[in-house]
mmCIF file of C-alpha atoms and ligand atoms in Angstrom:
data_model
loop_
_atom_site.group_PDB
_atom_site.id
_atom_site.type_symbol
_atom_site.label_atom_id
_atom_site.label_comp_id
_atom_site.label_asym_id
_atom_site.label_seq_id
_atom_site.Cartn_x
_atom_site.Cartn_y
_atom_site.Cartn_z
ATOM 1 C CA MET A 30 79.562 105.139 119.914
ATOM 2 C CA LYS A 31 83.314 104.543 120.189
ATOM 3 C CA LYS A 32 84.496 101.066 119.126
ATOM 4 C CA SER A 33 85.241 98.796 122.088
ATOM 5 C CA LYS A 34 88.802 97.615 122.595
ATOM 6 C CA VAL A 35 89.238 93.968 123.564
ATOM 7 C CA LEU A 36 92.401 92.316 124.815
ATOM 8 C CA LEU A 37 92.716 88.685 123.749
ATOM 9 C CA LEU A 38 95.046 86.687 125.951
ATOM 10 C CA TYR A 39 96.095 83.267 124.722
ATOM 11 C CA THR A 40 97.309 80.998 127.526
ATOM 12 C CA GLY A 41 97.214 77.644 125.741
ATOM 13 C CA GLY A 42 94.801 74.744 125.342
ATOM 14 C CA THR A 43 93.323 73.003 122.344
ATOM 15 C CA ILE A 44 91.823 76.125 120.803
ATOM 16 C CA GLY A 45 95.184 77.557 119.740
ATOM 17 C CA MET A 46 96.587 74.431 118.189
ATOM 18 C CA ILE A 47 96.970 73.251 114.622
ATOM 19 C CA GLU A 48 97.573 69.769 113.414
ATOM 20 C CA ASN A 49 101.075 68.875 112.413
ATOM 21 C CA PRO A 50 100.261 67.310 108.997
ATOM 22 C CA VAL A 51 103.102 64.772 109.204
ATOM 23 C CA GLU A 52 102.624 63.403 112.693
ATOM 24 C CA SER A 53 98.994 64.561 113.064
ATOM 25 C CA SER A 54 99.764 65.650 116.638
ATOM 26 C CA LEU A 55 98.598 69.049 117.930
ATOM 27 C CA LYS A 56 100.952 71.979 118.397
ATOM 28 C CA PRO A 57 100.335 75.646 119.246
ATOM 29 C CA PHE A 58 100.280 78.066 116.303
ATOM 30 C CA ASN A 59 101.687 81.574 116.308
ATOM 31 C CA PHE A 60 98.948 83.616 117.879
ATOM 32 C CA ASP A 61 100.005 86.834 116.240
ATOM 33 C CA GLN A 62 98.538 85.322 113.099
ATOM 34 C CA ILE A 63 95.140 84.751 114.650
ATOM 35 C CA THR A 64 93.364 86.829 112.020
ATOM 36 C CA MET A 65 94.764 84.560 109.321
ATOM 37 C CA GLU A 66 93.223 81.563 111.075
ATOM 38 C CA VAL A 67 89.972 83.419 111.833
ATOM 39 C CA PRO A 68 89.526 86.182 109.234
ATOM 40 C CA GLU A 69 85.987 86.782 110.566
ATOM 41 C CA LEU A 70 87.592 88.718 113.453
ATOM 42 C CA ASN A 71 88.264 91.584 111.023
ATOM 43 C CA LYS A 72 84.525 92.001 110.575
ATOM 44 C CA LEU A 73 83.752 92.489 114.264
ATOM 45 C CA ASN A 74 82.852 95.974 115.365
ATOM 46 C CA CYS A 75 85.715 96.247 117.885
ATOM 47 C CA THR A 76 89.469 96.584 118.003
ATOM 48 C CA ILE A 77 91.348 93.471 119.117
ATOM 49 C CA GLU A 78 94.843 93.268 120.500
ATOM 50 C CA THR A 79 96.484 89.970 121.356
ATOM 51 C CA ILE A 80 99.004 88.782 123.913
ATOM 52 C CA ALA A 81 100.155 85.166 124.139
ATOM 53 C CA PHE A 82 101.917 83.229 126.876
ATOM 54 C CA GLU A 83 105.474 82.655 125.765
ATOM 55 C CA ASN A 84 105.027 78.969 126.492
ATOM 56 C CA PRO A 85 101.343 78.113 125.954
ATOM 57 C CA LEU A 86 100.141 75.658 128.565
ATOM 58 C CA ASP A 87 97.930 72.641 128.543
ATOM 59 C CA SER A 88 95.627 73.791 131.320
ATOM 60 C CA SER A 89 96.326 70.587 133.264
ATOM 61 C CA ASN A 90 99.770 72.078 133.846
ATOM 62 C CA MET A 91 98.389 75.295 135.280
ATOM 63 C CA ASN A 92 98.512 76.252 138.914
ATOM 64 C CA PHE A 93 98.090 79.343 141.055
ATOM 65 C CA GLU A 94 101.164 80.898 139.434
ATOM 66 C CA SER A 95 99.408 80.740 136.066
ATOM 67 C CA TRP A 96 96.282 82.349 137.585
ATOM 68 C CA THR A 97 98.512 85.117 138.882
ATOM 69 C CA GLN A 98 100.208 85.500 135.497
ATOM 70 C CA ILE A 99 96.819 85.902 133.801
ATOM 71 C CA GLY A 100 95.575 88.240 136.549
ATOM 72 C CA ASP A 101 98.691 90.417 136.364
ATOM 73 C CA GLU A 102 98.331 90.774 132.587
ATOM 74 C CA ILE A 103 94.688 91.830 132.912
ATOM 75 C CA PHE A 104 95.353 94.175 135.822
ATOM 76 C CA LYS A 105 98.210 95.866 133.935
ATOM 77 C CA ASN A 106 95.905 96.476 130.974
ATOM 78 C CA TYR A 107 92.658 97.055 132.869
ATOM 79 C CA ASP A 108 92.367 100.771 132.156
ATOM 80 C CA TYR A 109 93.255 100.470 128.467
ATOM 81 C CA PHE A 110 90.657 97.962 127.323
ATOM 82 C CA ASP A 111 86.882 97.608 127.535
ATOM 83 C CA GLY A 112 86.912 93.852 127.879
ATOM 84 C CA PHE A 113 89.157 90.811 128.141
ATOM 85 C CA VAL A 114 88.974 87.386 126.522
ATOM 86 C CA VAL A 115 91.172 84.645 127.908
ATOM 87 C CA LEU A 116 91.748 81.647 125.652
ATOM 88 C CA HIS A 117 92.363 78.725 127.930
ATOM 89 C CA GLY A 118 92.403 74.939 127.940
ATOM 90 C CA THR A 119 89.093 73.505 129.033
ATOM 91 C CA ASP A 120 90.434 71.020 131.589
ATOM 92 C CA THR A 121 90.998 73.513 134.400
ATOM 93 C CA MET A 122 89.162 76.528 133.001
ATOM 94 C CA SER A 123 86.632 76.515 135.845
ATOM 95 C CA TYR A 124 89.417 76.768 138.440
ATOM 96 C CA THR A 125 91.046 79.713 136.654
ATOM 97 C CA ALA A 126 87.676 81.437 136.268
ATOM 98 C CA SER A 127 86.985 80.970 139.994
ATOM 99 C CA ALA A 128 90.412 82.334 140.872
ATOM 100 C CA LEU A 129 90.088 85.421 138.662
ATOM 101 C CA SER A 130 86.610 86.125 140.012
ATOM 102 C CA LEU A 131 87.995 86.248 143.544
ATOM 103 C CA MET A 132 91.189 88.116 142.633
ATOM 104 C CA PHE A 133 89.379 91.027 140.945
ATOM 105 C CA GLN A 134 86.836 92.917 142.997
ATOM 106 C CA ASN A 135 84.673 95.827 141.778
ATOM 107 C CA LEU A 136 84.969 94.612 138.174
ATOM 108 C CA ILE A 137 83.089 96.800 135.749
ATOM 109 C CA LYS A 138 84.507 95.139 132.656
ATOM 110 C CA PRO A 139 84.064 91.588 131.372
ATOM 111 C CA ILE A 140 86.692 88.876 131.654
ATOM 112 C CA ILE A 141 85.458 86.076 129.411
ATOM 113 C CA LEU A 142 87.204 82.721 129.295
ATOM 114 C CA THR A 143 86.728 80.402 126.390
ATOM 115 C CA GLY A 144 88.427 77.538 124.591
ATOM 116 C CA SER A 145 87.348 74.645 122.456
ATOM 117 C CA GLN A 146 87.092 70.900 122.173
ATOM 118 C CA LEU A 147 88.579 70.878 118.647
ATOM 119 C CA PRO A 148 91.512 73.070 117.564
ATOM 120 C CA LEU A 149 90.870 76.188 115.496
ATOM 121 C CA GLY A 150 92.728 74.654 112.597
ATOM 122 C CA GLN A 151 90.278 71.746 112.238
ATOM 123 C CA VAL A 152 87.310 71.853 109.897
ATOM 124 C CA ARG A 153 84.636 71.014 112.497
ATOM 125 C CA THR A 154 86.164 73.211 115.179
ATOM 126 C CA ASP A 155 83.938 74.709 117.840
ATOM 127 C CA GLY A 156 86.748 77.187 118.525
ATOM 128 C CA LYS A 157 85.798 79.736 115.881
ATOM 129 C CA GLU A 158 82.297 80.319 117.154
ATOM 130 C CA ASN A 159 83.434 80.311 120.784
ATOM 131 C CA LEU A 160 86.178 82.826 120.052
ATOM 132 C CA ILE A 161 84.074 85.168 117.933
ATOM 133 C CA THR A 162 81.120 85.225 120.327
ATOM 134 C CA ALA A 163 83.345 85.594 123.407
ATOM 135 C CA ILE A 164 84.897 88.685 121.814
ATOM 136 C CA GLU A 165 81.470 90.046 120.894
ATOM 137 C CA ILE A 166 80.267 89.574 124.468
ATOM 138 C CA ALA A 167 83.406 91.213 125.856
ATOM 139 C CA SER A 168 82.825 94.238 123.619
ATOM 140 C CA LYS A 169 79.096 94.683 124.327
ATOM 141 C CA LYS A 170 78.066 97.895 126.022
ATOM 142 C CA ARG A 171 74.891 99.612 127.055
ATOM 143 C CA ASN A 172 74.851 103.338 127.885
ATOM 144 C CA ASN A 173 78.622 103.315 127.457
ATOM 145 C CA LEU A 174 79.090 100.704 130.200
ATOM 146 C CA SER A 175 79.999 97.046 129.729
ATOM 147 C CA ILE A 176 77.003 94.756 130.049
ATOM 148 C CA VAL A 177 79.012 91.966 131.697
ATOM 149 C CA LYS A 178 80.900 93.102 134.773
ATOM 150 C CA GLU A 179 82.274 89.799 135.948
ATOM 151 C CA VAL A 180 84.346 86.732 135.119
ATOM 152 C CA ALA A 181 82.400 84.378 132.870
ATOM 153 C CA ILE A 182 82.915 81.320 130.711
ATOM 154 C CA TYR A 183 81.472 81.347 127.212
ATOM 155 C CA PHE A 184 81.110 77.919 125.687
ATOM 156 C CA GLU A 185 78.792 76.443 123.050
ATOM 157 C CA ASN A 186 76.085 79.122 123.032
ATOM 158 C CA GLN A 187 75.970 79.755 126.748
ATOM 159 C CA LEU A 188 77.514 82.292 129.032
ATOM 160 C CA PHE A 189 78.011 81.135 132.602
ATOM 161 C CA ARG A 190 79.285 82.795 135.754
ATOM 162 C CA GLY A 191 82.834 81.397 135.820
ATOM 163 C CA ASN A 192 82.905 80.476 139.490
ATOM 164 C CA ARG A 193 79.687 78.426 139.127
ATOM 165 C CA THR A 194 80.943 76.186 136.344
ATOM 166 C CA THR A 195 82.228 72.629 136.114
ATOM 167 C CA LYS A 196 83.644 70.850 133.109
ATOM 168 C CA VAL A 197 81.312 67.907 132.543
ATOM 169 C CA SER A 198 82.283 66.446 129.185
ATOM 170 C CA SER A 199 85.528 65.678 127.463
ATOM 171 C CA ASP A 200 83.921 65.164 124.073
ATOM 172 C CA HIS A 201 80.622 67.049 123.779
ATOM 173 C CA PHE A 202 80.832 70.593 122.520
ATOM 174 C CA ASP A 203 78.769 71.789 125.489
ATOM 175 C CA ALA A 204 81.534 70.886 127.901
ATOM 176 C CA PHE A 205 80.493 73.100 130.823
ATOM 177 C CA LYS A 206 77.519 73.226 133.149
ATOM 178 C CA SER A 207 76.479 75.613 135.861
ATOM 179 C CA TYR A 208 74.151 73.555 138.038
ATOM 180 C CA ASN A 209 73.443 76.016 140.808
ATOM 181 C CA TYR A 210 73.163 79.270 138.861
ATOM 182 C CA PRO A 211 71.307 80.136 135.649
ATOM 183 C CA SER A 212 73.128 81.104 132.455
ATOM 184 C CA LEU A 213 74.036 84.771 132.109
ATOM 185 C CA ALA A 214 73.124 84.888 128.444
ATOM 186 C CA ASP A 215 71.630 82.622 125.832
ATOM 187 C CA ILE A 216 73.096 82.834 122.417
ATOM 188 C CA GLY A 217 71.263 82.044 119.239
ATOM 189 C CA VAL A 218 70.682 84.412 116.351
ATOM 190 C CA GLU A 219 70.985 87.131 118.969
ATOM 191 C CA ILE A 220 72.918 87.455 122.208
ATOM 192 C CA ASN A 221 70.254 87.632 124.895
ATOM 193 C CA PHE A 222 71.642 88.677 128.257
ATOM 194 C CA ASN A 223 69.750 87.545 131.341
ATOM 195 C CA LEU A 224 70.177 90.917 133.005
ATOM 196 C CA ASN A 225 68.642 89.805 136.299
ATOM 197 C CA TYR A 226 71.362 87.227 136.810
ATOM 198 C CA LEU A 227 74.392 89.353 135.948
ATOM 199 C CA LEU A 228 76.449 90.975 138.707
ATOM 200 C CA LYS A 229 75.609 94.643 139.108
ATOM 201 C CA ASN A 230 78.915 96.029 140.348
ATOM 202 C CA LYS A 231 79.031 99.753 141.062
ATOM 203 C CA ILE A 232 81.775 101.959 139.647
ATOM 204 C CA LYS A 233 84.523 101.811 142.259
ATOM 205 C CA LYS A 234 88.282 101.530 142.145
ATOM 206 C CA ILE A 235 89.299 98.062 140.956
ATOM 207 C CA LYS A 236 90.798 95.882 143.680
ATOM 208 C CA TYR A 237 93.293 93.220 142.670
ATOM 209 C CA GLU A 238 94.432 90.669 145.221
ATOM 210 C CA LYS A 239 96.656 87.658 144.764
ATOM 211 C CA GLY A 240 98.278 85.043 146.967
ATOM 212 C CA PHE A 241 97.421 81.355 147.265
ATOM 213 C CA GLU A 242 98.585 78.483 149.398
ATOM 214 C CA PRO A 243 97.786 75.051 147.965
ATOM 215 C CA SER A 244 97.414 73.453 151.373
ATOM 216 C CA ILE A 245 94.288 71.447 150.550
ATOM 217 C CA ASN A 246 93.618 67.742 151.010
ATOM 218 C CA ILE A 247 90.577 66.061 149.461
ATOM 219 C CA VAL A 248 89.022 62.884 150.795
ATOM 220 C CA PHE A 249 86.493 61.109 148.582
ATOM 221 C CA PHE A 250 84.126 58.846 150.510
ATOM 222 C CA TYR A 251 82.524 55.680 149.109
ATOM 223 C CA PRO A 252 80.389 52.964 150.668
ATOM 224 C CA GLY A 253 82.636 50.607 152.621
ATOM 225 C CA ILE A 254 85.539 53.038 152.979
ATOM 226 C CA ILE A 255 87.749 52.106 155.943
ATOM 227 C CA ILE A 256 87.485 55.028 158.349
ATOM 228 C CA LYS A 257 90.603 54.022 160.265
ATOM 229 C CA ASN A 258 92.624 54.495 157.055
ATOM 230 C CA VAL A 259 90.899 57.801 156.286
ATOM 231 C CA VAL A 260 91.851 59.186 159.684
ATOM 232 C CA LYS A 261 95.410 57.896 159.304
ATOM 233 C CA SER A 262 95.874 59.479 155.889
ATOM 234 C CA ILE A 263 94.447 62.869 156.973
ATOM 235 C CA ARG A 264 96.715 62.831 160.037
ATOM 236 C CA SER A 265 99.817 62.131 157.967
ATOM 237 C CA ASN A 266 99.026 64.887 155.448
ATOM 238 C CA SER A 267 100.335 68.353 156.277
ATOM 239 C CA SER A 268 97.468 70.252 154.555
ATOM 240 C CA LYS A 269 95.593 72.744 156.698
ATOM 241 C CA VAL A 270 92.257 72.417 154.915
ATOM 242 C CA VAL A 271 90.551 69.065 154.347
ATOM 243 C CA VAL A 272 87.653 68.759 151.917
ATOM 244 C CA LEU A 273 85.367 65.848 152.785
ATOM 245 C CA MET A 274 83.533 64.744 149.639
ATOM 246 C CA SER A 275 80.250 63.628 151.152
ATOM 247 C CA TYR A 276 77.015 62.159 149.823
ATOM 248 C CA GLY A 277 73.830 64.051 148.929
ATOM 249 C CA SER A 278 73.147 67.074 151.086
ATOM 250 C CA GLY A 279 76.338 66.492 153.091
ATOM 251 C CA ASN A 280 76.143 63.088 154.769
ATOM 252 C CA LEU A 281 78.901 60.721 155.863
ATOM 253 C CA PRO A 282 78.864 57.370 157.684
ATOM 254 C CA ILE A 283 78.419 57.687 161.441
ATOM 255 C CA GLU A 284 81.474 56.194 163.108
ATOM 256 C CA ASN A 285 82.904 57.152 166.476
ATOM 257 C CA GLU A 286 86.444 57.147 165.212
ATOM 258 C CA LEU A 287 85.670 59.773 162.561
ATOM 259 C CA GLU A 288 83.628 61.904 164.938
ATOM 260 C CA GLU A 289 86.314 61.875 167.624
ATOM 261 C CA PHE A 290 88.996 62.728 165.108
ATOM 262 C CA LEU A 291 87.027 65.628 163.618
ATOM 263 C CA ASN A 292 86.347 66.983 167.102
ATOM 264 C CA SER A 293 89.964 66.887 168.165
ATOM 265 C CA SER A 294 91.835 67.914 164.983
ATOM 266 C CA LYS A 295 93.143 71.465 164.483
ATOM 267 C CA LYS A 296 92.601 71.297 160.724
ATOM 268 C CA ILE A 297 89.733 73.033 158.925
ATOM 269 C CA PHE A 298 87.203 70.533 157.547
ATOM 270 C CA LEU A 299 84.888 71.451 154.683
ATOM 271 C CA ASN A 300 81.853 69.489 153.589
ATOM 272 C CA VAL A 301 81.418 69.381 149.780
ATOM 273 C CA SER A 302 78.902 67.045 148.181
ATOM 274 C CA GLN A 303 79.676 64.531 145.470
ATOM 275 C CA CYS A 304 76.416 65.808 143.913
ATOM 276 C CA LYS A 305 77.077 68.648 141.502
ATOM 277 C CA ALA A 306 73.650 70.249 141.920
ATOM 278 C CA GLY A 307 71.997 71.335 145.150
ATOM 279 C CA LYS A 308 73.448 72.454 148.430
ATOM 280 C CA ILE A 309 74.974 71.196 151.647
ATOM 281 C CA GLU A 310 72.487 71.108 154.525
ATOM 282 C CA GLN A 311 74.244 69.460 157.419
ATOM 283 C CA GLY A 312 71.226 69.487 159.683
ATOM 284 C CA LYS A 313 68.936 67.558 157.353
ATOM 285 C CA TYR A 314 69.952 64.022 158.342
ATOM 286 C CA GLU A 315 71.604 62.581 161.433
ATOM 287 C CA THR A 316 74.568 61.598 159.235
ATOM 288 C CA GLY A 317 75.104 65.271 158.410
ATOM 289 C CA MET A 318 74.226 66.638 161.834
ATOM 290 C CA GLN A 319 77.159 64.824 163.441
ATOM 291 C CA LEU A 320 79.515 66.685 161.074
ATOM 292 C CA LYS A 321 78.000 70.016 162.009
ATOM 293 C CA LYS A 322 78.417 69.205 165.690
ATOM 294 C CA ALA A 323 82.067 68.349 165.042
ATOM 295 C CA GLY A 324 82.680 71.796 163.525
ATOM 296 C CA VAL A 325 82.756 70.761 159.865
ATOM 297 C CA ILE A 326 81.859 73.678 157.580
ATOM 298 C CA GLY A 327 79.122 73.050 154.992
ATOM 299 C CA VAL A 328 79.972 75.035 151.850
ATOM 300 C CA ARG A 329 76.310 75.541 150.837
ATOM 301 C CA ASP A 330 76.060 75.631 147.028
ATOM 302 C CA MET A 331 79.618 76.448 145.979
ATOM 303 C CA THR A 332 81.296 74.249 143.383
ATOM 304 C CA LEU A 333 84.229 72.077 144.386
ATOM 305 C CA GLU A 334 86.461 74.143 142.079
ATOM 306 C CA THR A 335 85.518 77.374 143.826
ATOM 307 C CA VAL A 336 85.855 75.845 147.286
ATOM 308 C CA ILE A 337 89.399 74.737 146.456
ATOM 309 C CA VAL A 338 90.466 78.078 144.987
ATOM 310 C CA LYS A 339 88.777 80.173 147.688
ATOM 311 C CA SER A 340 90.320 78.019 150.415
ATOM 312 C CA MET A 341 93.761 78.393 148.832
ATOM 313 C CA MET A 342 93.318 82.156 148.971
ATOM 314 C CA LEU A 343 91.889 82.336 152.472
ATOM 315 C CA ILE A 344 94.359 79.971 154.104
ATOM 316 C CA LYS A 345 97.155 82.162 152.754
ATOM 317 C CA LYS A 346 95.429 85.314 154.017
ATOM 318 C CA TYR A 347 94.242 84.064 157.420
ATOM 319 C CA PRO A 348 96.597 81.169 158.231
ATOM 320 C CA LEU A 349 95.865 81.101 161.939
ATOM 321 C CA ASP A 350 92.324 82.413 162.101
ATOM 322 C CA LYS A 351 89.751 79.669 161.573
ATOM 323 C CA ASP A 352 86.818 81.962 162.412
ATOM 324 C CA LYS A 353 87.831 84.552 159.864
ATOM 325 C CA PHE A 354 88.509 81.829 157.285
ATOM 326 C CA THR A 355 85.036 80.384 157.854
ATOM 327 C CA LYS A 356 83.301 83.743 157.812
ATOM 328 C CA VAL A 357 84.846 84.843 154.516
ATOM 329 C CA LEU A 358 84.512 81.379 152.946
ATOM 330 C CA LEU A 359 80.755 81.573 153.471
ATOM 331 C CA THR A 360 80.519 85.224 152.389
ATOM 332 C CA ASN A 361 79.536 85.997 148.831
ATOM 333 C CA ILE A 362 82.406 87.787 147.066
ATOM 334 C CA ALA A 363 81.726 87.365 143.356
ATOM 335 C CA GLY A 364 78.402 85.573 143.089
ATOM 336 C CA GLU A 365 79.985 82.205 143.878
ATOM 337 C CA ILE A 366 77.621 81.319 146.749
ATOM 338 C CA SER A 367 73.892 81.912 147.148
ATOM 339 C CA GLU A 368 72.789 84.097 150.039
HETATM 340 N N1 LIG B 423 94.099 69.398 127.739
HETATM 341 C C1 LIG B 423 93.564 70.588 127.123
HETATM 342 C C2 LIG B 423 93.708 71.735 128.104
HETATM 343 O O1 LIG B 423 92.959 71.823 129.028
HETATM 344 C C3 LIG B 423 92.155 70.351 126.716
HETATM 345 C C4 LIG B 423 91.460 71.533 126.100
HETATM 346 O O2 LIG B 423 91.987 72.565 125.846
HETATM 347 O O3 LIG B 423 90.263 71.389 125.833
HETATM 348 O O4 LIG B 423 94.584 72.532 127.945
#
């Protein structure tokens, strides 16, 4: 079988840094010399080409323009490679993965994001293993077709659907979790793909869509929150979409002032739970039912990261059409929401 060709795109983050021996601060190293840092890459049964952002970014500095920059690079090279590995800071990796999963439709090649908690240049780095395995996964084929046909995050022996992930730890090596969807592969001595859980996209022309509007406002509720102030702050914010961070299965305190405001406002209100696992069921309790009656949209089991990114895309695409926005928000595009 022909050797797979993998494009490695370095965008920034801890993984690509080395320690400045004098100041012991971290700085990006020249990515063209990646094989000097990780000579094991020469032993992999695939060809690797690398591209690096001219100015590598801490992922906290990324925004929808960075997602577009990554997407454009992949789209431009889509026909020439069998798989893509994006090296990315861990802080906002889940957002970028969600964005890419919605930007590319009909993917039949893998886009694997990875990074690390310790830089490649450090002795105990988790970066080497993450990088090597991510490339292996991106190059894996069966019957001449890529096994993974979606955007995924590989981190510390697990492969997750990117748009189902959340960063949960700033110091453990297993920094990501996917609470509402099983892992796509378990990695030990072997790479065992969970074929039933992988997307099964048919061979169709790739569709690449971009365009985001960051018109999102998030309100985090806590016991004792002053509703009058909540209403005032939402009113004074120009954002078109408001995410209400509720409790449990989507419950918020019953107060007339909130109910009246929700009923009368022209904004789009989304109900996302502060719980990371489980789903929004607005009819389960009276405290959720009132939100449903007021037209608040329960996002079912999507992650907060995906809700934000998807809303940014849909509000740009359908700025004046709440029904269309709602319909597509609750439609499964890339495995981000359960049927
Ligand atoms: N602040 C870094 C980033 O997200 C952390 C990391 O790479 O793990 O770019």
